[in-house]
MMTF fields as JSON, N, C-alpha, C and O atoms, coordinates in Angstrom:
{
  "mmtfVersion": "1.0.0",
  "mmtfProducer": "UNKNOWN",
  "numBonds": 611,
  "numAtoms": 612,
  "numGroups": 153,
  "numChains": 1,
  "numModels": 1,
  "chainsPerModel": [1],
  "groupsPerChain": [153],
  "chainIdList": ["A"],
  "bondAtomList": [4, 2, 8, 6, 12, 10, 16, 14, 20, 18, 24, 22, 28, 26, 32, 30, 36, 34, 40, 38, 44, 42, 48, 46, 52, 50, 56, 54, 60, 58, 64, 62, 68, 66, 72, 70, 76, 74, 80, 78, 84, 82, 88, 86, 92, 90, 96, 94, 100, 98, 104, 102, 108, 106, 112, 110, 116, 114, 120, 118, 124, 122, 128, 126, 132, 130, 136, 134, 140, 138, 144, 142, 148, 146, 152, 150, 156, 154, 160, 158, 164, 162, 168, 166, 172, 170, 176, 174, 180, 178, 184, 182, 188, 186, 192, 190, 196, 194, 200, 198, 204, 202, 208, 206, 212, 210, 216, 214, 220, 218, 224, 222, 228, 226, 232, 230, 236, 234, 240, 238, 244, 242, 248, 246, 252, 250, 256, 254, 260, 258, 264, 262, 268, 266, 272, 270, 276, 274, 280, 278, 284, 282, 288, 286, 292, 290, 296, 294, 300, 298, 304, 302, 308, 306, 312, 310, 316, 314, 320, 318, 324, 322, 328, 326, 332, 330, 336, 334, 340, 338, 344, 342, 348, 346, 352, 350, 356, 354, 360, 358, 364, 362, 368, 366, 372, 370, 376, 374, 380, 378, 384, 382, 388, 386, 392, 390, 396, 394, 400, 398, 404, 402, 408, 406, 412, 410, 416, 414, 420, 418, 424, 422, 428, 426, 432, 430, 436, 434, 440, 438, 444, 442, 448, 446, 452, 450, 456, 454, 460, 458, 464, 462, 468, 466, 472, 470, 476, 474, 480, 478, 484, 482, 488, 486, 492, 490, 496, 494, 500, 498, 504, 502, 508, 506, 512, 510, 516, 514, 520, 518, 524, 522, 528, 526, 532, 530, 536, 534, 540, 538, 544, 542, 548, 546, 552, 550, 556, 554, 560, 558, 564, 562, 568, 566, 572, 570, 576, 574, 580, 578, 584, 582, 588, 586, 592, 590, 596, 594, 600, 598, 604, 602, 608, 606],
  "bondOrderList": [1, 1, 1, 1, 1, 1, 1, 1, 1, 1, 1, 1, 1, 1, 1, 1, 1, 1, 1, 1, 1, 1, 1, 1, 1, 1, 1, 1, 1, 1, 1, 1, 1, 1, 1, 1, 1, 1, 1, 1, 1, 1, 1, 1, 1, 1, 1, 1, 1, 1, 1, 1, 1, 1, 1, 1, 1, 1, 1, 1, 1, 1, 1, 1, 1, 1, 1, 1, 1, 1, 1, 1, 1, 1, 1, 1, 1, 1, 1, 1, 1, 1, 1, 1, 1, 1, 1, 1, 1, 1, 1, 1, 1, 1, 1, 1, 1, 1, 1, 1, 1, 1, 1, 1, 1, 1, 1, 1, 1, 1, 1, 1, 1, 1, 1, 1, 1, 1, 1, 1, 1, 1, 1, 1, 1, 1, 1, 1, 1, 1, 1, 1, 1, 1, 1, 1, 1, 1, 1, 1, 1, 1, 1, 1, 1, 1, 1, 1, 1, 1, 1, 1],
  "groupList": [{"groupName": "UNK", "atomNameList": ["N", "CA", "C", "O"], "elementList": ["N", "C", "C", "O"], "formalChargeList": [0, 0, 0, 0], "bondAtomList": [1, 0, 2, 1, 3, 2], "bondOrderList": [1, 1, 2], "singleLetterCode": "X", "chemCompType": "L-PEPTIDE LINKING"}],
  "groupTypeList": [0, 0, 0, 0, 0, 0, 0, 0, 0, 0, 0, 0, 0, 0, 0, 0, 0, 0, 0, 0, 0, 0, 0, 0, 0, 0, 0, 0, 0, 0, 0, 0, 0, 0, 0, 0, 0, 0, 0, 0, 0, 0, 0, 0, 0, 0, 0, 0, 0, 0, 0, 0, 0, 0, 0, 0, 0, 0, 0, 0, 0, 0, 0, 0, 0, 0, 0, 0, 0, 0, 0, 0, 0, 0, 0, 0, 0, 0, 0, 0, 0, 0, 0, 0, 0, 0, 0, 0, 0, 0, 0, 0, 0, 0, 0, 0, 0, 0, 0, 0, 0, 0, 0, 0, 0, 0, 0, 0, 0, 0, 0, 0, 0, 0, 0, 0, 0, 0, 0, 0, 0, 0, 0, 0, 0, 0, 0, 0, 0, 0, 0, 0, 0, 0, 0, 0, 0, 0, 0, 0, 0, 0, 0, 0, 0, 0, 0, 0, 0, 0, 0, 0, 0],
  "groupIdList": [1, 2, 3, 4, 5, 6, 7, 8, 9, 10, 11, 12, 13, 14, 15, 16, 17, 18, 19, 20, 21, 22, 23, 24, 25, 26, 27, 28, 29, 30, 31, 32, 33, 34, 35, 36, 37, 38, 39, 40, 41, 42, 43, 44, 45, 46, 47, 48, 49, 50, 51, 52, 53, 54, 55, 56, 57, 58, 59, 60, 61, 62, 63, 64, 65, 66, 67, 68, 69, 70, 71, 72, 73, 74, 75, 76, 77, 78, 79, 80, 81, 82, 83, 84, 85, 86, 87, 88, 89, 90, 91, 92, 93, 94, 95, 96, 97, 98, 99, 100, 101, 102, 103, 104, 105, 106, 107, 108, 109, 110, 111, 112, 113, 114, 115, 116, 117, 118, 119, 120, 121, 122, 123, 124, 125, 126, 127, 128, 129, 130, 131, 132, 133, 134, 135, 136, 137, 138, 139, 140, 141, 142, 143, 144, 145, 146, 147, 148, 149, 150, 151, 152, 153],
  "secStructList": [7, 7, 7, 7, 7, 7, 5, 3, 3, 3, 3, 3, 6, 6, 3, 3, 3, 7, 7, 5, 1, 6, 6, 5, 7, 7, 7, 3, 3, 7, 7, 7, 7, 5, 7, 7, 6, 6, 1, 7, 6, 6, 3, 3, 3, 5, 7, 3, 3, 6, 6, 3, 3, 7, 7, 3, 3, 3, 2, 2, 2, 2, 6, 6, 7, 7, 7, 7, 7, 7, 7, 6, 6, 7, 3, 3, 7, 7, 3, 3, 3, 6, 6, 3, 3, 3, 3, 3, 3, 3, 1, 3, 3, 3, 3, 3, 7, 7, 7, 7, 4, 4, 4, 3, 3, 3, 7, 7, 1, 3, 3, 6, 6, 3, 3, 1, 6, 6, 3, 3, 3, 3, 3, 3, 7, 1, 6, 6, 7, 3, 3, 3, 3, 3, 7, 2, 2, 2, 2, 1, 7, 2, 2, 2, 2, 2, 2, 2, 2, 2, 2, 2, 7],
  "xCoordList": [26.98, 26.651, 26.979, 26.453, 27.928, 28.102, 26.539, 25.555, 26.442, 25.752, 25.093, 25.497, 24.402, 23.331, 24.222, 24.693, 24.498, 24.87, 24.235, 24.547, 23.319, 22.782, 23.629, 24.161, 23.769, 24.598, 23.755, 22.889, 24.309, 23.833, 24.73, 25.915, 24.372, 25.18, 24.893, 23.839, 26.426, 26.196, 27.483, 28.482, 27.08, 28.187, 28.854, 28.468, 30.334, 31.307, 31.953, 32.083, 32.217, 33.156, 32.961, 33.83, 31.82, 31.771, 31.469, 31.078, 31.863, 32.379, 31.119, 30.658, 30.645, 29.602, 30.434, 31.069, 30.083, 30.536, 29.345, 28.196, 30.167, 29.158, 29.58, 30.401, 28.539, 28.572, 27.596, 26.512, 27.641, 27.235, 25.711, 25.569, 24.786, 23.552, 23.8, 23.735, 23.99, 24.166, 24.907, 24.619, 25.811, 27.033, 26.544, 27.358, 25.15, 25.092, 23.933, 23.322, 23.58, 22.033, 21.235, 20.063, 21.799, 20.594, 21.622, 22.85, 20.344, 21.142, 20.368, 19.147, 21.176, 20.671, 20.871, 21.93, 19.763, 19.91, 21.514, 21.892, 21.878, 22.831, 22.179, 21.015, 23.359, 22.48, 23.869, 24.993, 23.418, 24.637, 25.914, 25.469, 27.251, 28.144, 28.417, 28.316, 29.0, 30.142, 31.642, 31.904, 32.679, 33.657, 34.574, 34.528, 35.527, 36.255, 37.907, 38.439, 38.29, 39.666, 40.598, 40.186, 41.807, 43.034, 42.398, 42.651, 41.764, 41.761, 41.928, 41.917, 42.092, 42.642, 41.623, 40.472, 42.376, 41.141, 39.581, 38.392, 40.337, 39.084, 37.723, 36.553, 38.005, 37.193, 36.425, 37.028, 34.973, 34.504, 34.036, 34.07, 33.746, 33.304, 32.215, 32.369, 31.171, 30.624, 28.984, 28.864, 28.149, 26.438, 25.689, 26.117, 24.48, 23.764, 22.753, 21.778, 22.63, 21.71, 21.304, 21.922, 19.854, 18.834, 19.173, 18.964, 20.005, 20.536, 22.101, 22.884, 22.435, 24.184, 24.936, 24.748, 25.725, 27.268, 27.9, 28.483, 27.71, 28.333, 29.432, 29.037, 30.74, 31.789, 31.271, 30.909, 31.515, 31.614, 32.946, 33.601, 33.032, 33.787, 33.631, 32.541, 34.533, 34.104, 34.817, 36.016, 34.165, 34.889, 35.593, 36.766, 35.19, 36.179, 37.766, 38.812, 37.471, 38.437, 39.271, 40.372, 39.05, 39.839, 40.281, 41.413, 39.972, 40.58, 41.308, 41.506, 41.932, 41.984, 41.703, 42.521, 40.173, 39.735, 39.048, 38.286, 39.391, 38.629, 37.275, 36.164, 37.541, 36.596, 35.278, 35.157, 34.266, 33.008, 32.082, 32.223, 31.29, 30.399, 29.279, 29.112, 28.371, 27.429, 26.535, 26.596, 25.743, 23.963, 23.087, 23.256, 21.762, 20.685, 21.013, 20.327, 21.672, 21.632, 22.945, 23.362, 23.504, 24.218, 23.896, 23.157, 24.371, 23.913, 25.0, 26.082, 24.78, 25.71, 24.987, 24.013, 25.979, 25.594, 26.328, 27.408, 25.27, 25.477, 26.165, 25.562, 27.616, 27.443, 28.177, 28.608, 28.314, 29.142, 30.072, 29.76, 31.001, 32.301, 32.791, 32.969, 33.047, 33.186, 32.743, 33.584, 31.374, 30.444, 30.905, 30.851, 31.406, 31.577, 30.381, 30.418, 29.806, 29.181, 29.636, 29.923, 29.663, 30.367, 29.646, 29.25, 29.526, 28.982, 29.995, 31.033, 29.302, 30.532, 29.849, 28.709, 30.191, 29.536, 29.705, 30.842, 28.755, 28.666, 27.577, 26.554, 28.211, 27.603, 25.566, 24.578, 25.781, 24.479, 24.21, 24.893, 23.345, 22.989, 21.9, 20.815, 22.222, 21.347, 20.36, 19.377, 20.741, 19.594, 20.137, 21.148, 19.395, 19.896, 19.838, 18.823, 20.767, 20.831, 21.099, 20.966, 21.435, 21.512, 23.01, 23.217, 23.549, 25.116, 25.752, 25.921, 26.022, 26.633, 28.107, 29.093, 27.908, 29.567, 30.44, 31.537, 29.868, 31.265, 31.367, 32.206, 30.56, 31.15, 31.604, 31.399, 32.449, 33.159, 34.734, 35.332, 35.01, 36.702, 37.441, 36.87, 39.297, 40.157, 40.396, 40.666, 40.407, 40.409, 42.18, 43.25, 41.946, 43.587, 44.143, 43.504, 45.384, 46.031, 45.57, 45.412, 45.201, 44.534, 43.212, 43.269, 41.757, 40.543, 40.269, 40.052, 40.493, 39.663, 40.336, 39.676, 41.949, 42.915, 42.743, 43.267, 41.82, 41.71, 42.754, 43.231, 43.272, 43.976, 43.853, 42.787, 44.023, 43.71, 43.038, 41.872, 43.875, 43.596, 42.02, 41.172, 41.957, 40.623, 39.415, 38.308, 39.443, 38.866, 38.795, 39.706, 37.014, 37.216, 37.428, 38.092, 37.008, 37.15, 36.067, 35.795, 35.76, 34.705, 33.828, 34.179, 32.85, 31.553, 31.284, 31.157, 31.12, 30.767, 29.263, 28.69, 28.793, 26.758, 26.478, 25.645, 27.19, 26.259, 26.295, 26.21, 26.42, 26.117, 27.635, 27.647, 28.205, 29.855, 29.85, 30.389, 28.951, 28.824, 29.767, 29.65, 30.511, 31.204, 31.038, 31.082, 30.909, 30.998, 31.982, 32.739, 32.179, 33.526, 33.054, 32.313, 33.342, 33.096, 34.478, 35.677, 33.283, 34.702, 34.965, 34.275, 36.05, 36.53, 36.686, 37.564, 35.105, 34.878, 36.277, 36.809, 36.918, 37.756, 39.053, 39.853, 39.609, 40.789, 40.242, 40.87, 38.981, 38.649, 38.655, 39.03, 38.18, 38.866, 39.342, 38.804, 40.834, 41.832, 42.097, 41.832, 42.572, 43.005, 42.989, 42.162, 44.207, 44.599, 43.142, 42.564, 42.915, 41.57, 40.149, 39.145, 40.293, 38.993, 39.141, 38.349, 40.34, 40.89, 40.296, 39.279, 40.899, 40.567, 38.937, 38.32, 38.254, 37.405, 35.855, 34.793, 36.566, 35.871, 36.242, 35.327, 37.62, 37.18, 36.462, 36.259, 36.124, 35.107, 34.119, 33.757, 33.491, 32.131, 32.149, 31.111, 33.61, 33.261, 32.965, 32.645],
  "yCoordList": [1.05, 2.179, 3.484, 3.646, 4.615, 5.639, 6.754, 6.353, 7.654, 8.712, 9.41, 9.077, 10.081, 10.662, 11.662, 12.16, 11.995, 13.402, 14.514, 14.622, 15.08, 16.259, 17.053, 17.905, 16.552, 18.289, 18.217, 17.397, 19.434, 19.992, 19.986, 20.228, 19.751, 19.099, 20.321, 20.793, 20.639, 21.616, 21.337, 20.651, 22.145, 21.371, 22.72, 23.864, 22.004, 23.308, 22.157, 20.935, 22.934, 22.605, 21.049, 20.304, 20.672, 19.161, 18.001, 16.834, 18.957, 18.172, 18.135, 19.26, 17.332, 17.196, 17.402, 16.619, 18.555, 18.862, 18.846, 18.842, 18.832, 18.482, 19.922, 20.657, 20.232, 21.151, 20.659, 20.329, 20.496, 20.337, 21.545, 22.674, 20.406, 21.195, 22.437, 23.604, 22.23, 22.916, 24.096, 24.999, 24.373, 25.68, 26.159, 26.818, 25.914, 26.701, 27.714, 27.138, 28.977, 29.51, 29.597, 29.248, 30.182, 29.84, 29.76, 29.846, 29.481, 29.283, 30.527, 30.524, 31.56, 33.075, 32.737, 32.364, 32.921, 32.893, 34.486, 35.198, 34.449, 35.558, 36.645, 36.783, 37.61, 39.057, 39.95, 39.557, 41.552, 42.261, 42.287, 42.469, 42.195, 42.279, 43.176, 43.475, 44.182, 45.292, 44.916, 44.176, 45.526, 44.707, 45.254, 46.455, 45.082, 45.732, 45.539, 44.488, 46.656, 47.019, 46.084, 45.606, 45.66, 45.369, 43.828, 43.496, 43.293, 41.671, 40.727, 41.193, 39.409, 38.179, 38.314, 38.74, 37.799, 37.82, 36.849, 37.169, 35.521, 34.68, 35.771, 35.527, 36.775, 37.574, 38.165, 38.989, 38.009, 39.067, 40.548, 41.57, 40.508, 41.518, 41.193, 40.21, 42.09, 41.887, 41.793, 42.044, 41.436, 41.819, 42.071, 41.832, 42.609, 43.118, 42.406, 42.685, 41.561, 40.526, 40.762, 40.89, 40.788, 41.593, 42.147, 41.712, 43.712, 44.462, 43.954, 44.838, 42.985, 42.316, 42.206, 41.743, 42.793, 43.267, 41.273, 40.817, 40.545, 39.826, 39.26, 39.045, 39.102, 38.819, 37.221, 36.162, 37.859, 36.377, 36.155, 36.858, 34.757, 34.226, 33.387, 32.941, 33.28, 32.817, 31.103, 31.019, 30.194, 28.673, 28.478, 28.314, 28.394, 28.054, 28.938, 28.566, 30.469, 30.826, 30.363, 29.995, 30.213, 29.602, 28.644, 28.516, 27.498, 26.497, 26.314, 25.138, 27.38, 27.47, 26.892, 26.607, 26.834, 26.299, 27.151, 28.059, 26.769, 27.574, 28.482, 27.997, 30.036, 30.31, 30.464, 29.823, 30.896, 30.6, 31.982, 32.706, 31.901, 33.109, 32.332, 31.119, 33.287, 32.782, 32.58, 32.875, 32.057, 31.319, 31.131, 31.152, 30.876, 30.955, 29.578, 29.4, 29.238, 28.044, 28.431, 27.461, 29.44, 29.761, 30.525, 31.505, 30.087, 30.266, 30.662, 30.413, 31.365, 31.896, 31.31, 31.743, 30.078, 29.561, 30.224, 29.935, 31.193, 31.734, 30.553, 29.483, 30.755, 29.726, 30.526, 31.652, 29.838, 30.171, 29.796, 29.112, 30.024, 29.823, 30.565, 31.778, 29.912, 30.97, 31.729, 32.268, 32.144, 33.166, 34.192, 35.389, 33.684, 35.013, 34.562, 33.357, 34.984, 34.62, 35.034, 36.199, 33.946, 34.439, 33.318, 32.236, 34.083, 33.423, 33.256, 33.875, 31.99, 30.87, 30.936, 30.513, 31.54, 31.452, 29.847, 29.382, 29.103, 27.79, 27.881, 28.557, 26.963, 26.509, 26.293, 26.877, 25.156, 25.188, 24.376, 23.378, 24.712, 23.814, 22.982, 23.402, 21.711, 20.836, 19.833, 19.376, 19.537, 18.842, 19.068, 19.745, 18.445, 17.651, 16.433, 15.94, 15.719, 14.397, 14.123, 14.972, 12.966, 12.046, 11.306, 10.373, 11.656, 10.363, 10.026, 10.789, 8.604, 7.676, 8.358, 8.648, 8.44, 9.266, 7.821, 7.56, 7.411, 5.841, 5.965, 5.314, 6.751, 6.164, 7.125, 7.311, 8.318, 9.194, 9.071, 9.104, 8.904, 8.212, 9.89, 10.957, 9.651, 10.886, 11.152, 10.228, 11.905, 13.116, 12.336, 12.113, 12.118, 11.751, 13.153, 14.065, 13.338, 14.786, 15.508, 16.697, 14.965, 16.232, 15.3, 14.208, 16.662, 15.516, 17.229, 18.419, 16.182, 17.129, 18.901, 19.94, 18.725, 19.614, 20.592, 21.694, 19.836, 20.717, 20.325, 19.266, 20.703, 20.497, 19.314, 19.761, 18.394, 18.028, 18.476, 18.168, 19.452, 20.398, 20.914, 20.761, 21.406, 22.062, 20.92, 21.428, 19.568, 18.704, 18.526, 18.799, 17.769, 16.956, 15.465, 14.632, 15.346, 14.053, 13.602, 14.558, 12.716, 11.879, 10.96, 10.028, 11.187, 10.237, 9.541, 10.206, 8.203, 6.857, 6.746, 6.291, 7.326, 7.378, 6.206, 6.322, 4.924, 4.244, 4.661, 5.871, 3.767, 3.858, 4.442, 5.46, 4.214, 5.268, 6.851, 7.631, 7.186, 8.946, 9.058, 8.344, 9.89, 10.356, 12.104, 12.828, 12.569, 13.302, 13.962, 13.271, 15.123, 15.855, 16.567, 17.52, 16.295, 16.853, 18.276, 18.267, 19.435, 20.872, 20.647, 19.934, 21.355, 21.02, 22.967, 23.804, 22.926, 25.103, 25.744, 26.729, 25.082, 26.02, 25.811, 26.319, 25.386, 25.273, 26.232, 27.278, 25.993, 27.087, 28.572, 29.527, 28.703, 30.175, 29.92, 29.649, 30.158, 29.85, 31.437, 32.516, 31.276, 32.281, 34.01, 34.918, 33.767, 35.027, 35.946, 36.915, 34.651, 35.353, 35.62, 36.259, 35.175, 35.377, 36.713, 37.605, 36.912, 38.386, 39.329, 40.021, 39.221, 40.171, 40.255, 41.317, 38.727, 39.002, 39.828, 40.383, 39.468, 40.379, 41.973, 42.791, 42.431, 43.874, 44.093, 45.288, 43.375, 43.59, 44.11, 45.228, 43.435, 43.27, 44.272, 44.883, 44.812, 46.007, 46.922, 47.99],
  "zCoordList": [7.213, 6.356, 7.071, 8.173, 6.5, 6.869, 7.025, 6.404, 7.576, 7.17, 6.131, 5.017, 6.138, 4.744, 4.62, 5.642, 3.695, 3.585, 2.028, 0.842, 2.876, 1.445, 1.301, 2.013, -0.16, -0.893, -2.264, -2.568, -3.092, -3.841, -5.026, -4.795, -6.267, -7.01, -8.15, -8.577, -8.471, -9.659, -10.509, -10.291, -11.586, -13.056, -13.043, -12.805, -13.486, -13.969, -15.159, -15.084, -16.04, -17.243, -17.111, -16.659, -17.522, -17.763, -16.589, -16.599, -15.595, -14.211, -13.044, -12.853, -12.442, -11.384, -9.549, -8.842, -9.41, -7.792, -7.188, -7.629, -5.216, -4.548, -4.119, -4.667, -2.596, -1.847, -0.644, -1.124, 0.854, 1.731, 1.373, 0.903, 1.961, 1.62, 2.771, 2.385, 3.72, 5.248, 5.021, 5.806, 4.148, 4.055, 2.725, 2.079, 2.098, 1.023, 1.766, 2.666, 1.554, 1.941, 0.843, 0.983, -0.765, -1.718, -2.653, -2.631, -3.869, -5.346, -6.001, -6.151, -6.364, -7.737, -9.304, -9.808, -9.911, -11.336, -11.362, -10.432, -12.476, -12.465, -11.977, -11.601, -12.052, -11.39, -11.476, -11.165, -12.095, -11.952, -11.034, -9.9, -10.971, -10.264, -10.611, -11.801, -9.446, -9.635, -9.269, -8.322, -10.156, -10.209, -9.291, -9.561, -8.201, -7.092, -8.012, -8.368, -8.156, -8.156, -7.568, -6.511, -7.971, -7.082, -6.221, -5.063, -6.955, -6.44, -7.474, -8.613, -7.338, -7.917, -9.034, -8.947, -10.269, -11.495, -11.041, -11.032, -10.69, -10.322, -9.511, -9.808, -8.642, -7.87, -8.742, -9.43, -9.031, -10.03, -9.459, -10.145, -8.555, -7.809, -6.54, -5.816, -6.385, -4.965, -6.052, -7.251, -5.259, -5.496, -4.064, -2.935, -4.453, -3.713, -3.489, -4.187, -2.745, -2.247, -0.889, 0.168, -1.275, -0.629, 1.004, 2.136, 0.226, 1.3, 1.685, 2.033, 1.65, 2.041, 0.597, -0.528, 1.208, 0.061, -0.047, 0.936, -1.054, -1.043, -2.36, -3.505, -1.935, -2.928, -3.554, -3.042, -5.265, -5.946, -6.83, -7.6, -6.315, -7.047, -8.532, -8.889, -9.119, -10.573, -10.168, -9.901, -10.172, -9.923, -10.694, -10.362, -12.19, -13.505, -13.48, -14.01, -12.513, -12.839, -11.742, -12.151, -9.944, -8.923, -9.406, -8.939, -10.4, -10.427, -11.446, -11.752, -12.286, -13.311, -14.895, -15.77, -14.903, -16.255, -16.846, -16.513, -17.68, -19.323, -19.331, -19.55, -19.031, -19.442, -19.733, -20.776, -19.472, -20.988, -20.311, -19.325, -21.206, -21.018, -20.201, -20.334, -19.172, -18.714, -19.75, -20.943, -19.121, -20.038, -19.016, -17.797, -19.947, -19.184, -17.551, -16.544, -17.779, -16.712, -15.706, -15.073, -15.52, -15.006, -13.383, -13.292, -12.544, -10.973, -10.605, -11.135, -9.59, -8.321, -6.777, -6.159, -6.459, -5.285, -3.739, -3.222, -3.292, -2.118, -1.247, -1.157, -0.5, 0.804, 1.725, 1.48, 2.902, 4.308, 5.073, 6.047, 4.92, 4.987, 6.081, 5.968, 7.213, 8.135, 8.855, 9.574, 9.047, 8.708, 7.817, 8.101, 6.626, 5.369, 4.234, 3.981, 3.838, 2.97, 1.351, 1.076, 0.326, -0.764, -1.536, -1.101, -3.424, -4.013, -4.953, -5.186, -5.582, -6.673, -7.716, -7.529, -9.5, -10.258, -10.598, -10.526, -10.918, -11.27, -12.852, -12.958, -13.955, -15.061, -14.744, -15.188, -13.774, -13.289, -12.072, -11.845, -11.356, -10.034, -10.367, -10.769, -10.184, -10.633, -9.993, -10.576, -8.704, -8.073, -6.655, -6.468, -5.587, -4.244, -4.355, -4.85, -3.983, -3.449, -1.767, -0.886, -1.618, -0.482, -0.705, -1.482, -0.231, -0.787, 0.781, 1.731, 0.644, 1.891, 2.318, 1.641, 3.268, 3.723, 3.47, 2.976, 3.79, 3.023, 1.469, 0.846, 0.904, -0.904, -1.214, -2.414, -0.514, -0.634, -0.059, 1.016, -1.504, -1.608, -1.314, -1.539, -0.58, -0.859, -1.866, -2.632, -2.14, -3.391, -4.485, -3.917, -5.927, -6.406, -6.363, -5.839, -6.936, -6.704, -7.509, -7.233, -8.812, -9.415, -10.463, -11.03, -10.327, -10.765, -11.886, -11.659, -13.298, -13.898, -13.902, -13.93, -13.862, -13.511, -12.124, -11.959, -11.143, -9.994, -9.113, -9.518, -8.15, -7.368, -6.269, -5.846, -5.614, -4.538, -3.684, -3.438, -3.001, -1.722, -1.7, -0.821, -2.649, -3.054, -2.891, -2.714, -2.918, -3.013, -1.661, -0.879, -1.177, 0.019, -0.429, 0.187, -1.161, -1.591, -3.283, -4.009, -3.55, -4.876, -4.305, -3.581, -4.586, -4.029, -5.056, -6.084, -5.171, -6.158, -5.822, -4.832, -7.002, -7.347, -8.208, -9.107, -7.986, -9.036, -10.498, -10.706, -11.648, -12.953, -13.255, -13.948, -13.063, -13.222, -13.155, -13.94, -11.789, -11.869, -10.492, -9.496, -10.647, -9.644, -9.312, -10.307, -8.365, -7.809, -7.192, -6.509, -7.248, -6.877, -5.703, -5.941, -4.389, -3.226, -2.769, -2.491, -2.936, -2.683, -1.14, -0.411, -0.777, 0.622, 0.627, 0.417, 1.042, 0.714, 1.496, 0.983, 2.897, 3.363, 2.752, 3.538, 1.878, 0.992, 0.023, -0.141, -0.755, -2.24, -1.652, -2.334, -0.242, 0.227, 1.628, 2.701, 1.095, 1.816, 2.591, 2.062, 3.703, 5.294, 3.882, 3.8, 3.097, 2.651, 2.385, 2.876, 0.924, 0.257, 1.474, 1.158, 2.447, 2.809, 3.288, 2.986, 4.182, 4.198, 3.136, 3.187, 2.491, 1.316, 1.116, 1.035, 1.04, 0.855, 1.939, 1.656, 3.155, 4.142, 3.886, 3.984, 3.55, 3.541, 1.977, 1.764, 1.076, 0.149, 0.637, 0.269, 1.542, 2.747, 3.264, 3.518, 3.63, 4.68, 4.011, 4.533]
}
């Protein structure tokens, strides 16, 4: 048997992702963004979390899917990347689990029109639930984090 591994499981467009419990710091109900000029559409802007300037990203839009308006179940999951801290609007964050580092298969080339790369891999939960494990340093890749630190500054 491989390792425990906690992550945190939140829904985008239908789809169940993971996130290492360890690289997230919290989960925010929504909250005003201000929007920064001259960055990638996916970038919505920065928020003000308590006292730290932090950039969010919209997930549906990095990966390019569809749209939708937030709702009451809609979160922005703070994580750390680097030591950058940046939040991901997500549909909703939905529990913690426990998943076996063995039932986490490589990623096919594309899950649910995401990319590979972006993927660490799919975790097999029993009952036919699969899990989409993000691989956070591909979703912000060398350029964007650039950019996204002088947001910060």
């Amino acid at each position: 048997m491989g390792e425990e591994l906690k992550v945190i499981v939140f829904g985008l467009a239908d789809e169940e992702y993971g996130i290492e419990v360890d690289k997230v710091q919290t989960i925010e109900r929504m909250m005003p963004i201000t929007r920064v000029p001259k960055t990638p559409s996916f970038i919505k802007g920065v928020v003000n979390l308590r006292g730290v300037v932090v950039p969010v990203l919209d997930l549906r839009g990095r990966f390019n899917l569809e749209s939708t308006e937030t709702t009451e179940n809609s979160r922005i999951i703070i994580v750390a990347v680097n030591e950058l801290e940046v939040g991901f609007i997500v549909d909703a964050a939905n529990d913690v689990i426990d998943i076996d580092t063995d039932s986490i298969d490589a990623p096919p080339e594309v899950v649910g029109g995401i990319k590979a790369k972006y993927l660490r891999g799919v975790a097999k939960l029993g009952n036919n639930r699969l899990l989409i494990m993000l691989n956070l340093a591909e979703v912000l890749n060398k350029d964007e984090i650039i950019q996204l630190e002088q947001l910060e500054a």
